[in-house]
Short mmCIF file of C-alpha atoms in Angstrom, two decimals:
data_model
loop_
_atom_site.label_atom_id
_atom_site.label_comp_id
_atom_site.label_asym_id
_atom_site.label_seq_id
_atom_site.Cartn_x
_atom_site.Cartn_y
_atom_site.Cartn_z
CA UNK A 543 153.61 -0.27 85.01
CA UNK A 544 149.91 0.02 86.01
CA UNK A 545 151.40 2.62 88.76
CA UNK A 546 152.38 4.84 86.54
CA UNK A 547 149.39 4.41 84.03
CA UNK A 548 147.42 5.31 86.43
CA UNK A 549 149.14 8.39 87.40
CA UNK A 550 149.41 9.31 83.97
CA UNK A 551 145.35 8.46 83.26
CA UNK A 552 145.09 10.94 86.17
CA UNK A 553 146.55 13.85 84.62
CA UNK A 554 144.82 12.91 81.37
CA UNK A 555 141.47 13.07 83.01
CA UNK A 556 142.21 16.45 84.61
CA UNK A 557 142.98 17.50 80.91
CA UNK A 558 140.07 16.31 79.16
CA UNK A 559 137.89 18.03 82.00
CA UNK A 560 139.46 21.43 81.21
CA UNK A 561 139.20 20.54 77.47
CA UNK A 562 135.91 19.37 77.97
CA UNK A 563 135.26 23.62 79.47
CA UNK A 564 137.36 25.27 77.34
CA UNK A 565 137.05 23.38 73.66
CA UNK A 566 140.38 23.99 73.76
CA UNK A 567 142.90 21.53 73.29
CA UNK A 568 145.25 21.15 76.98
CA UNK A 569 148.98 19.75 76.27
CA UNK A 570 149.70 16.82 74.61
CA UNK A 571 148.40 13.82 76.52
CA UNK A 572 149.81 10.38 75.96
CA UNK A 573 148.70 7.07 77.66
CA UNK A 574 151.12 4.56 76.69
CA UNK A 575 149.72 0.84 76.09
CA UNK A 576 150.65 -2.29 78.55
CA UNK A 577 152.26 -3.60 75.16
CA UNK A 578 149.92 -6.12 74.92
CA UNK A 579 146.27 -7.10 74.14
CA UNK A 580 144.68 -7.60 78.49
CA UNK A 581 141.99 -7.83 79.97
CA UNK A 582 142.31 -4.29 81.52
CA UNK A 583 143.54 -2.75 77.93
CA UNK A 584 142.63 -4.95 75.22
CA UNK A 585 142.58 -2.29 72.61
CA UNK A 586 145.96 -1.31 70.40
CA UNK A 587 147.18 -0.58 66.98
CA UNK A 588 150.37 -1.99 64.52
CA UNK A 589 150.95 -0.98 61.45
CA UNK A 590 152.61 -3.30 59.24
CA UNK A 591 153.53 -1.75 56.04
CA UNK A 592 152.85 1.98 54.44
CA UNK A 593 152.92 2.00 50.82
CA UNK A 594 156.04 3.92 49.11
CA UNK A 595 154.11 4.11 45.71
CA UNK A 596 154.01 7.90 45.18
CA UNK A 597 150.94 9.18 45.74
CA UNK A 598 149.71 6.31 47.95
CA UNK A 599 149.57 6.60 51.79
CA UNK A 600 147.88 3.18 52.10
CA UNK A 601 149.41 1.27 54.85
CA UNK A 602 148.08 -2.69 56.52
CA UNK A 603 147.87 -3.26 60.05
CA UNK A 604 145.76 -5.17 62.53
CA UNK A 605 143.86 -3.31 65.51
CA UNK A 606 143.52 -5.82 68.66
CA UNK A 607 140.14 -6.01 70.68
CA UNK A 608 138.97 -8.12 73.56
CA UNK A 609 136.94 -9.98 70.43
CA UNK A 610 139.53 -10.54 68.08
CA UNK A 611 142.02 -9.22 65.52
CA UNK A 612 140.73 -6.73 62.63
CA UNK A 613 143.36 -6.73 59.90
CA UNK A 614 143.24 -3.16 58.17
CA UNK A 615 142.29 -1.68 55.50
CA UNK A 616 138.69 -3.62 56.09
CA UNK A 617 135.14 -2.69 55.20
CA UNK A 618 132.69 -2.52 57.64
CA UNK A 619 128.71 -2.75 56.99
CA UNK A 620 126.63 -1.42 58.68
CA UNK A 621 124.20 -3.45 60.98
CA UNK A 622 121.75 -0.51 61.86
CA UNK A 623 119.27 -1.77 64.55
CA UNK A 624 121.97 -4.98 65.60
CA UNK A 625 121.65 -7.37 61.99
CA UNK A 626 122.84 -6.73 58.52
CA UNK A 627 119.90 -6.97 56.11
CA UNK A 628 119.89 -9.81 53.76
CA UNK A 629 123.15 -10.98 55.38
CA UNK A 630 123.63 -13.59 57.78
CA UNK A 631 126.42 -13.51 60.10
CA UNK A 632 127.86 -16.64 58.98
CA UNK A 633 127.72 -15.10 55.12
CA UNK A 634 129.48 -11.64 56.50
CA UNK A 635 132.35 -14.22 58.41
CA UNK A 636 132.55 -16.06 54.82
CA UNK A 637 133.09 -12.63 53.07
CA UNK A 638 135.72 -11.57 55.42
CA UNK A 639 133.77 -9.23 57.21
CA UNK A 640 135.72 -8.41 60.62
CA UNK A 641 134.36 -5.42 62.16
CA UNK A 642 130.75 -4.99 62.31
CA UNK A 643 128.93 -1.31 63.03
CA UNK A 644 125.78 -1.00 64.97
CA UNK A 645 123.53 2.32 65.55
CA UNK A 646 123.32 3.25 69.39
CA UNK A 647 120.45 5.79 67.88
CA UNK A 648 117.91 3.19 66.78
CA UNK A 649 119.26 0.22 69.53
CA UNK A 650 118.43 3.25 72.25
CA UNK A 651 114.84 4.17 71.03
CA UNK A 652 114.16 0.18 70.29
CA UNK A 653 114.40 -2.05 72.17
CA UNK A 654 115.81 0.01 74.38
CA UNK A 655 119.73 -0.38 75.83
CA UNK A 656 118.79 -1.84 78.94
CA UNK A 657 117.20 -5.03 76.90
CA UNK A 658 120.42 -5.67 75.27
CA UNK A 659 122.49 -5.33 78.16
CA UNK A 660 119.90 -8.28 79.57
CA UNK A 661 120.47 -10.51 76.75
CA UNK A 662 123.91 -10.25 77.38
CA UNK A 663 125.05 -7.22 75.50
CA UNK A 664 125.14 -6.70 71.80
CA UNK A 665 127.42 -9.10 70.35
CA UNK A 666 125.09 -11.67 72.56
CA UNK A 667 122.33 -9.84 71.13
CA UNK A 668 123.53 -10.25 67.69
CA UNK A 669 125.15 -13.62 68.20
CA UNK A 670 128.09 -12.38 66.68
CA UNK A 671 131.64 -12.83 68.19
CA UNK A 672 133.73 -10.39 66.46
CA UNK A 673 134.81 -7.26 66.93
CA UNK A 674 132.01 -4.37 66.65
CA UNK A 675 132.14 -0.69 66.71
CA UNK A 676 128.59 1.66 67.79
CA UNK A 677 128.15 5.53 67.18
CA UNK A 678 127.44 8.00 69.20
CA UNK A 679 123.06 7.95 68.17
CA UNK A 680 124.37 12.22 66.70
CA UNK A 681 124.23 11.61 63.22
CA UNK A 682 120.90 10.24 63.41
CA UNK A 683 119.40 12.49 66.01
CA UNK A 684 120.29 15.75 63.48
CA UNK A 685 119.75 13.59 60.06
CA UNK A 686 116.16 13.77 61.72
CA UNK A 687 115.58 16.98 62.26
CA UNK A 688 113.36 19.60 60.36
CA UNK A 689 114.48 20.10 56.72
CA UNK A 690 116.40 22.88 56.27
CA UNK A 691 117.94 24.98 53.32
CA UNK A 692 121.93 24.31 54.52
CA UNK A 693 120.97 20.42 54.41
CA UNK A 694 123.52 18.80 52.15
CA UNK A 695 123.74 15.01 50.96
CA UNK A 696 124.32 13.68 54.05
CA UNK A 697 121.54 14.97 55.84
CA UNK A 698 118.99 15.60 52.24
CA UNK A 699 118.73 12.02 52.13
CA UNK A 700 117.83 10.77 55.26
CA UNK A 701 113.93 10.18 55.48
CA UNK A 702 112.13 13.33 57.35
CA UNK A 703 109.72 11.36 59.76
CA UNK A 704 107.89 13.62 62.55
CA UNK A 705 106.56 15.68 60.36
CA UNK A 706 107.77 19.51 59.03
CA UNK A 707 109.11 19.65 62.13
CA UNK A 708 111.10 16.53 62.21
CA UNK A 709 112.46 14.92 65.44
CA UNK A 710 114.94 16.89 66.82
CA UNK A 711 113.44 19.33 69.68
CA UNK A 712 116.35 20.79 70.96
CA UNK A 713 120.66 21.20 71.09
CA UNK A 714 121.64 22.65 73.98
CA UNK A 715 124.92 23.09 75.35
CA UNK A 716 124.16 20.27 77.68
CA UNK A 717 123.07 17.62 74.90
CA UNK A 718 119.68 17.08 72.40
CA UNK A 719 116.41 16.68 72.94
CA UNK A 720 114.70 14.29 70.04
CA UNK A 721 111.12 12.35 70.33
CA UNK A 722 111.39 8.61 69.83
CA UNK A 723 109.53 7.46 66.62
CA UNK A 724 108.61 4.47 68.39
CA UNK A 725 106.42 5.83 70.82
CA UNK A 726 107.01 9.69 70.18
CA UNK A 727 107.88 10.26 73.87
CA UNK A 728 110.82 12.69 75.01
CA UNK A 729 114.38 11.30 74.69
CA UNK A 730 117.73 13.21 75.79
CA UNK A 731 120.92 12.53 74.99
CA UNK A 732 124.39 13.95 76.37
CA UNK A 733 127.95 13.03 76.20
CA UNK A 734 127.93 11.06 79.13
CA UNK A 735 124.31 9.24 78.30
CA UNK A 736 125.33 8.85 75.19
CA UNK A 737 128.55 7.16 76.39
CA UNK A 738 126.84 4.90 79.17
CA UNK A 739 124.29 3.37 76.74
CA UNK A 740 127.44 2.22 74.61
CA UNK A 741 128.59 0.80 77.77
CA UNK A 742 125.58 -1.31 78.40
CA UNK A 743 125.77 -2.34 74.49
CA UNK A 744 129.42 -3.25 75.10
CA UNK A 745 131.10 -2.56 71.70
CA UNK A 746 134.52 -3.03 71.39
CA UNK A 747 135.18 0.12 70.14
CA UNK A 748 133.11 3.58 70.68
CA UNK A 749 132.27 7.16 69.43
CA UNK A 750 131.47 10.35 71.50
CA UNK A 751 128.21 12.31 71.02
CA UNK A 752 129.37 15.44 68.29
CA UNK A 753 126.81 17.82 66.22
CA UNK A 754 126.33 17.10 62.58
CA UNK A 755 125.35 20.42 60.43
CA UNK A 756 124.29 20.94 57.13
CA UNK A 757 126.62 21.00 54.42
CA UNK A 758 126.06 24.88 53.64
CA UNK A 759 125.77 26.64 57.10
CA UNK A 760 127.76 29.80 57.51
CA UNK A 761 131.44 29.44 58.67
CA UNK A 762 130.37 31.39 61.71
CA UNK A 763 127.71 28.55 62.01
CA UNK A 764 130.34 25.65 61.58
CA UNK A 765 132.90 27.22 63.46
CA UNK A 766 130.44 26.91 66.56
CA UNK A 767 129.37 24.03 65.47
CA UNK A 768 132.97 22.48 65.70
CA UNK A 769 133.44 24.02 69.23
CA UNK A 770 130.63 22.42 70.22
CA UNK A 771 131.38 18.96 68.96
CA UNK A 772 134.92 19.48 70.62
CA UNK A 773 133.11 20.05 74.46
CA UNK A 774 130.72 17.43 73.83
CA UNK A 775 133.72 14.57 72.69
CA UNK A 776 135.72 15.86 75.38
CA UNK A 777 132.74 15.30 78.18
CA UNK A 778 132.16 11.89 76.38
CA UNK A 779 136.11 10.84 77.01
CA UNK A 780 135.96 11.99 80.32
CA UNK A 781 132.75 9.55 80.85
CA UNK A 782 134.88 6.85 79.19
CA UNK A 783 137.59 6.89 80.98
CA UNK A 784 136.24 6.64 84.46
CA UNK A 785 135.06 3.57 83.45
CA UNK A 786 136.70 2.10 80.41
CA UNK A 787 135.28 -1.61 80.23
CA UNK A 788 138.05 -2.80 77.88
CA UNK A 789 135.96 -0.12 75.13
CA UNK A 790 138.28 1.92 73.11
CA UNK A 791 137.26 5.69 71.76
CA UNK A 792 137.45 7.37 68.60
CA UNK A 793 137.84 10.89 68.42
CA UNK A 794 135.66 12.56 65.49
CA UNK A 795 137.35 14.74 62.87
CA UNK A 796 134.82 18.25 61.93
CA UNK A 797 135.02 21.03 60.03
CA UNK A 798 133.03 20.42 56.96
CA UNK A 799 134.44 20.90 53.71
CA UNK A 800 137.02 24.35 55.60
CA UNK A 801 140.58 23.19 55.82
CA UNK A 802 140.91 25.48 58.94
CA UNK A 803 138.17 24.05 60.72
CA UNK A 804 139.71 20.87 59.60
CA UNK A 805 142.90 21.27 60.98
CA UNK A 806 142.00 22.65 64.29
CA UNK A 807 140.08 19.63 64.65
CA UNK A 808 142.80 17.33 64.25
CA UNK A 809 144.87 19.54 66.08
CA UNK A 810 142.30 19.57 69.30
CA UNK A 811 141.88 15.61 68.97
CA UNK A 812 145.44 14.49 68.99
CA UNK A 813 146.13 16.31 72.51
CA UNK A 814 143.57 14.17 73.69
CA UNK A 815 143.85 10.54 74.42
CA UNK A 816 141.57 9.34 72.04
CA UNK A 817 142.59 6.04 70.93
CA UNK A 818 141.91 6.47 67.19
CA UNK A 819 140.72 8.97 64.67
CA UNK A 820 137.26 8.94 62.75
CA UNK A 821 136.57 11.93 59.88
CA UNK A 822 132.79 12.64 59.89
CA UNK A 823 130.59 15.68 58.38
CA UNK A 824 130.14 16.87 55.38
CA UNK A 825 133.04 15.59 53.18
CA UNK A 826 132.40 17.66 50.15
CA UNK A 827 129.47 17.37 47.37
CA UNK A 828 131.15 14.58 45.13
CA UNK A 829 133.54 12.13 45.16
CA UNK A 830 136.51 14.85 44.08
CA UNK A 831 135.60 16.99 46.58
CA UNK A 832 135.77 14.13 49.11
CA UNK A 833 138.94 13.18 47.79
CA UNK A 834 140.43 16.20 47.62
CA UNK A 835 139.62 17.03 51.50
CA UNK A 836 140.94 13.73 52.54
CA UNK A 837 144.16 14.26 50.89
CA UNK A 838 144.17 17.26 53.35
CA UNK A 839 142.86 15.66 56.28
CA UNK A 840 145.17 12.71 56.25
CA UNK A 841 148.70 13.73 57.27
CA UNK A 842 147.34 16.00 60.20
CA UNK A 843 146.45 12.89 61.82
CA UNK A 844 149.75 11.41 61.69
CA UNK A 845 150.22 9.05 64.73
CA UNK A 846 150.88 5.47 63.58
CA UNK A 847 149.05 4.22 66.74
CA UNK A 848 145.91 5.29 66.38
CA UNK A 849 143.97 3.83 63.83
CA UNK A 850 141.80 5.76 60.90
CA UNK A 851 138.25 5.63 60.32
CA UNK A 852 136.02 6.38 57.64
CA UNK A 853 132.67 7.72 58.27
CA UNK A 854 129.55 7.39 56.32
CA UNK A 855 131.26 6.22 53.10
CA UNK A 856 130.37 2.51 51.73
CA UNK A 857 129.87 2.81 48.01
CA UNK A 858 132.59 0.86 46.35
CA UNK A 859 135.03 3.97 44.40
CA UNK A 860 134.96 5.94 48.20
CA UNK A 861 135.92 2.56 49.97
CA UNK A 862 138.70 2.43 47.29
CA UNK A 863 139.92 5.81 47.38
CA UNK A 864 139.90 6.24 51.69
CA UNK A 865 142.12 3.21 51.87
CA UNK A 866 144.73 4.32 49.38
CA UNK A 867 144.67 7.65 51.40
CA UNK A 868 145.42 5.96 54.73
CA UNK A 869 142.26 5.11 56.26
CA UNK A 870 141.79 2.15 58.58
CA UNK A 871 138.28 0.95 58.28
#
């Protein structure tokens, strides 16, 4: 019943607060669906069919959002500042595209989130109907920053702008301090900011703020860098969940290319009530490396309701590989 949701949401809430301290993960917190797509909880996942080919973990489902039906495993481009370039949405609907991804990063520094939420929010914005999923604006805030020696693919080929110094200005326990290179003035971004712009852009589904290191930090390094992702997600779903706005929340999978880190991760994420799993960070320096680390990562995140996404990975033998493996989108 919604009595007992809400006493349940309660007690996840007072969890996530503590987690959101600590960067530990509390007991395991579950808050079970209505059972159906509503109004008040339009987000949920079925699984169809997992592959018994050995080897494959590939499974089919469909995830349910207040703007339709995404069947999985499905593609999804990658519509930085709200369009797809070179791609009308009527040619993405005739190539099947379902979900649609959107940067909160460039949307926040232009036009600004308060101009979409006036023209209606972004699918208005985008005139686009289906389903659509934003990040956090973390990835790009540290792909800006100043060039640095532990920089690996991810963050190597991202365009420096700003200068030596690049954007970035500061990370802070309480968030990031980057200059806008629109009009180079001051912009800071927290969990919870980061959280209520995706609110006013109104995505179906959304991703807390986490830090995004170079590919060859120290494991000291990473380790805090995980921690600190862990506090900042856990501050984001506590933002979220006071006011949910039909939005569903993926938590973010770190550790780099370390197994540990990895694991703990996972391990941190599923006590939280996160309603799906995303793997970000540095996934190795090839495709075998990527692979072999997924292989890894899958299984800990085991919970055939909550969906599996991909980060960062388009190019056509990736796609392949994360979907036999188990991923989602």
């Amino acid at each position: 019943s919604l009595r007992v949701r809400g006493r349940r949401m309660h007690v996840a809430l007072a969890a996530v607060s503590a987690a959101a301290v600590t960067g530990r993960a509390p007991p395991m917190v579950h808050i079970p669906p209505l059972g159906r797509a509503t109004a008040a909880a339009p987000f949920r996942f079925e699984v169809d069919h997992v592959s018994r080919k050995p080897g494959s973990r590939a499974r089919t489902g469909r995830i349910f959002t207040r703007h339709g039906v995404i069947e999985t495993p499905g593609f999804v481009p990658v519509a930085t500042s709200g369009a797809l370039k070179g791609v009308t949405n009527e040619q993405a609907d005739a190539a099947g595209v379902q979900l649609m991804f959107a940067n909160t990063y460039h949307l926040m520094v232009h036009p600004g989130a308060d101009a979409v939420a006036g023209a209606g929010g972004l699918h208005s914005y985008m005139g686009r109907t289906r389903p659509l999923i934003t990040d956090s604006g973390g990835f790009q805030v540290f792909s800006l920053g100043a060039s640095a020696a532990s920089d690996g693919s991810e963050l190597k080929r991202r365009n420096k702008r700003g200068g030596a110094g690049g954007l970035l200005l500061s990370t802070r326990e309480k968030g990031v301090v980057f200059r806008s290179y629109f009009d180079s003035s001051p912009i800071e971004l927290t969990p919870e900011s980061s959280v209520r712009t995706q609110k006013a852009l109104g995505a179906d589904i959304i991703i807390p703020l986490d830090e995004l290191p170079g590919e060859y930090v120290s494991r000291e390094e990473l380790t805090a860098s995980v921690n600190l992702s862990h506090r900042w997600m856990a501050r984001s779903l506590k933002e979220h969940l006071g006011d949910p706005r039909g939005q569903a929340m993926y938590g973010v999978v770190h550790g780099g290319s370390d197994r540990e880190l990895r694991a703990q991760s996972a391990a941190f994420l599923s006590h939280l009530p996160f309603d799906g799993y995303a793997v970000g960070g540095s996934l190795g320096r090839d495709h075998e490396e990527m692979i072999e680390l997924l292989e890894y990562v899958t299984p800990l995140l085991a919970d055939q309701k909550r969906p599996r996404h991909l980060l960062g990975i388009g190019d056509e033998r990736g796609v392949r590989a994360a979907a036999a493996l188990g991923f989602d989108t």
